[in-house]
Short mmCIF file of C-alpha atoms in Angstrom, two decimals:
data_model
loop_
_atom_site.label_atom_id
_atom_site.label_comp_id
_atom_site.label_asym_id
_atom_site.label_seq_id
_atom_site.Cartn_x
_atom_site.Cartn_y
_atom_site.Cartn_z
CA MET A 6 12.72 13.01 5.08
CA SER A 7 12.62 16.68 4.20
CA PRO A 8 9.66 18.51 5.75
CA THR A 9 8.84 19.97 2.32
CA THR A 10 9.04 16.84 0.16
CA SER A 11 7.08 13.65 0.76
CA LEU A 12 8.25 10.15 -0.13
CA PHE A 13 5.71 10.02 -2.95
CA GLU A 14 6.87 13.38 -4.35
CA ARG A 15 10.43 12.03 -4.44
CA VAL A 16 9.45 8.70 -6.00
CA LEU A 17 7.03 10.13 -8.59
CA GLY A 18 8.92 13.33 -9.37
CA SER A 19 6.94 15.62 -11.68
CA ALA A 20 4.20 12.95 -12.01
CA PHE A 21 3.16 13.77 -8.41
CA GLY A 22 1.53 16.95 -9.76
CA GLN A 23 -0.66 14.79 -12.03
CA LEU A 24 -2.28 13.05 -9.04
CA SER A 25 -5.80 14.17 -8.19
CA PRO A 26 -6.05 16.69 -5.31
CA ALA A 27 -7.39 14.06 -2.85
CA LEU A 28 -4.41 11.79 -3.53
CA GLN A 29 -1.95 14.66 -3.20
CA ARG A 30 -3.49 15.56 0.20
CA CYS A 31 -3.15 11.97 1.43
CA HIS A 32 0.47 11.74 0.30
CA GLN A 33 1.44 15.19 1.57
CA PRO A 34 4.75 16.00 3.20
CA GLY A 35 4.92 16.02 6.95
CA ALA A 36 5.91 13.95 9.94
CA ARG A 37 2.57 12.18 10.44
CA LEU A 38 -0.75 11.74 8.73
CA ARG A 39 -3.82 9.94 10.03
CA LEU A 40 -6.61 8.85 7.72
CA ALA A 41 -9.93 7.24 8.59
CA GLY A 42 -12.68 5.71 6.49
CA GLN A 43 -14.42 2.50 5.58
CA ALA A 44 -13.71 -0.61 3.48
CA SER A 45 -15.07 -3.90 2.26
CA VAL A 46 -12.72 -6.88 2.45
CA GLN A 47 -12.82 -10.20 0.59
CA ARG A 48 -10.34 -12.98 1.31
CA GLY A 49 -9.34 -16.03 -0.67
CA SER A 50 -11.03 -19.24 0.40
CA GLY A 51 -8.21 -21.76 -0.19
CA TRP A 52 -6.00 -22.97 2.65
CA LEU A 53 -2.87 -21.40 1.11
CA ALA A 54 -4.56 -18.00 0.69
CA ARG A 55 -5.77 -18.17 4.31
CA LEU A 56 -2.24 -19.05 5.45
CA VAL A 57 -0.74 -16.08 3.58
CA CYS A 58 -3.41 -13.74 5.01
CA GLY A 59 -2.66 -14.99 8.51
CA CYS A 60 1.11 -14.63 8.12
CA MET A 61 0.85 -11.12 6.66
CA GLY A 62 -1.85 -9.93 9.06
CA PHE A 63 -4.25 -9.04 6.26
CA PRO A 64 -7.76 -8.05 7.43
CA ALA A 65 -10.66 -10.44 7.89
CA ALA A 66 -13.51 -10.40 5.37
CA GLY A 67 -16.32 -7.94 6.02
CA ASP A 68 -18.45 -5.09 4.74
CA ALA A 69 -18.44 -1.50 6.05
CA VAL A 70 -15.29 -2.21 8.07
CA PRO A 71 -13.91 0.92 9.83
CA VAL A 72 -10.39 1.67 8.59
CA GLN A 73 -7.59 3.82 9.92
CA VAL A 74 -4.24 4.39 8.25
CA HIS A 75 -1.42 6.02 10.18
CA MET A 76 1.53 7.20 8.09
CA GLU A 77 4.69 8.30 9.82
CA ALA A 78 7.76 9.73 8.12
CA GLN A 79 10.99 7.91 8.93
CA GLN A 80 14.58 8.53 7.97
CA GLN A 81 14.40 6.79 4.58
CA GLY A 82 10.67 6.51 3.96
CA GLU A 83 7.34 6.04 5.68
CA ARG A 84 5.82 3.52 8.07
CA TRP A 85 2.18 2.71 7.32
CA GLN A 86 0.00 1.08 9.95
CA ARG A 87 -3.39 -0.03 8.70
CA ILE A 88 -6.18 -0.87 11.11
CA PHE A 89 -9.26 -2.68 9.77
CA GLY A 90 -11.73 -2.93 12.65
CA ARG A 91 -9.41 -4.17 15.41
CA GLN A 92 -6.96 -5.96 13.12
CA LYS A 93 -3.63 -4.24 12.42
CA PHE A 94 -0.91 -4.76 9.84
CA ALA A 95 2.03 -2.54 9.02
CA SER A 96 4.63 -2.03 6.34
CA ARG A 97 7.49 0.29 5.59
CA LEU A 98 7.71 2.17 2.29
CA LEU A 99 10.98 3.54 0.98
CA GLN A 100 12.86 4.63 -2.09
CA GLU A 101 16.06 2.68 -2.52
CA ARG A 102 19.23 4.55 -3.34
CA GLY A 103 19.67 4.78 -7.11
CA ALA A 104 16.13 3.54 -7.84
CA GLN A 105 14.52 4.43 -11.14
CA PRO A 106 11.83 7.12 -11.01
CA GLY A 107 8.48 5.66 -10.01
CA MET A 108 9.98 2.69 -8.13
CA LEU A 109 9.06 2.15 -4.48
CA VAL A 110 9.86 -0.67 -2.05
CA GLU A 111 7.29 -1.93 0.43
CA GLN A 112 8.63 -4.05 3.25
CA PHE A 113 6.55 -6.42 5.38
CA GLY A 114 9.04 -7.82 7.90
CA PRO A 115 11.56 -9.92 5.90
CA LEU A 116 9.55 -9.60 2.65
CA ARG A 117 10.54 -6.72 0.35
CA VAL A 118 8.48 -6.00 -2.75
CA GLN A 119 9.57 -3.55 -5.45
CA ILE A 120 6.57 -1.70 -6.86
CA ALA A 121 6.26 0.45 -9.97
CA LEU A 122 4.00 3.46 -9.43
CA THR A 123 2.32 5.09 -12.41
CA VAL A 124 -0.12 7.96 -12.62
CA VAL A 125 -3.01 7.53 -15.08
CA ASN A 126 -5.80 10.14 -15.27
CA GLY A 127 -5.03 11.37 -11.74
CA ALA A 128 -5.07 7.84 -10.25
CA LEU A 129 -2.05 6.04 -8.79
CA HIS A 130 -1.50 2.45 -9.96
CA TRP A 131 0.73 0.01 -8.05
CA ALA A 132 2.33 -2.99 -9.84
CA VAL A 133 4.71 -5.53 -8.27
CA ARG A 134 7.95 -5.87 -10.25
CA ARG A 135 10.39 -7.78 -7.99
CA GLY A 136 10.63 -9.24 -4.53
CA ALA A 137 13.06 -10.61 -1.98
CA LEU A 138 12.82 -12.56 1.23
CA TRP A 139 15.64 -11.76 3.68
CA ARG A 140 17.45 -10.08 0.76
CA LEU A 141 17.28 -13.29 -1.31
CA PRO A 142 15.65 -12.50 -4.69
CA LEU A 143 12.37 -14.29 -5.32
CA PRO A 144 11.71 -15.85 -8.72
CA PRO A 145 8.87 -14.21 -10.67
CA TRP A 146 6.51 -17.16 -10.07
CA CYS A 147 6.71 -16.49 -6.30
CA LEU A 148 5.57 -12.87 -6.59
CA PRO A 149 2.03 -11.71 -5.91
CA THR A 150 0.07 -10.02 -8.67
CA GLY A 151 -3.15 -8.05 -8.72
CA ASP A 152 -4.63 -4.73 -9.57
CA SER A 153 -4.03 -2.05 -6.95
CA ARG A 154 -4.82 1.60 -7.32
CA GLU A 155 -5.72 4.81 -5.52
CA PHE A 156 -8.13 7.28 -7.08
CA GLU A 157 -10.42 10.20 -6.29
CA LEU A 158 -14.18 9.81 -6.35
CA GLU A 159 -16.56 12.59 -5.31
CA GLY A 160 -13.66 14.52 -3.78
CA ARG A 161 -12.51 11.61 -1.56
CA PHE A 162 -9.45 9.38 -1.59
CA HIS A 163 -10.41 5.82 -2.61
CA PHE A 164 -8.31 2.66 -2.67
CA ASP A 165 -8.78 -0.69 -4.38
CA VAL A 166 -6.11 -3.25 -3.46
CA GLU A 167 -6.25 -6.76 -4.90
CA ILE A 168 -3.52 -9.27 -4.12
CA THR A 169 -3.56 -12.55 -6.03
CA HIS A 170 -1.17 -15.35 -6.87
CA PRO A 171 -1.30 -18.05 -9.55
CA PHE A 172 -1.14 -20.79 -6.87
CA THR A 173 -3.77 -19.33 -4.52
CA GLY A 174 -6.02 -17.18 -6.66
CA ARG A 175 -7.30 -14.28 -4.57
CA ILE A 176 -5.37 -13.72 -1.36
CA VAL A 177 -7.13 -10.52 -0.28
CA HIS A 178 -9.08 -7.71 -1.95
CA TYR A 179 -9.93 -4.60 0.03
CA ARG A 180 -11.47 -1.40 -1.24
CA GLY A 181 -12.91 1.71 0.30
CA TRP A 182 -12.27 5.34 1.08
CA LEU A 183 -10.19 7.45 3.47
CA ALA A 184 -10.21 11.06 4.61
CA PRO A 185 -7.69 12.99 6.74
CA ASN A 186 -8.43 12.49 10.43
CA GLU A 187 -6.92 15.19 12.61
CA PRO A 188 -5.62 13.87 15.97
#
């Protein structure tokens, strides 16, 4: 990764400049970024939703949960480690070679999800488009859905991530805020 261009600047192109200042700060170029804040977490109640949460390492339900996000630049993207209370889960974000503008891949172990990023009124919206498990394409009915976005409120970076599926209903929904946390 170039020290002057972040993954999100490369993926979004000129649309990066349309992000609100708080979002631009939290997706800035550099080797590492640490963010800290607070979130509320709701989980699905069905056995299948609980199984998915357990397999993915999604956070337990709670209010006013302390959150840390550590982003680290890697050769082809970024590694994000999220810590909700004492519970951790990580993913790798990257831009695939030849990808269309606005397309990002998030990888959780063997699961790869292609996400379309769009900027609307300074906010960043994330929408799942495709997926693969061990490089085997998943049919559309296997893919998660939901409404996930990042936005600025009162000068702070906010996130609202909802992951659902037609078979399970809600899997997890976490929302809150983050601010840069200098090491």
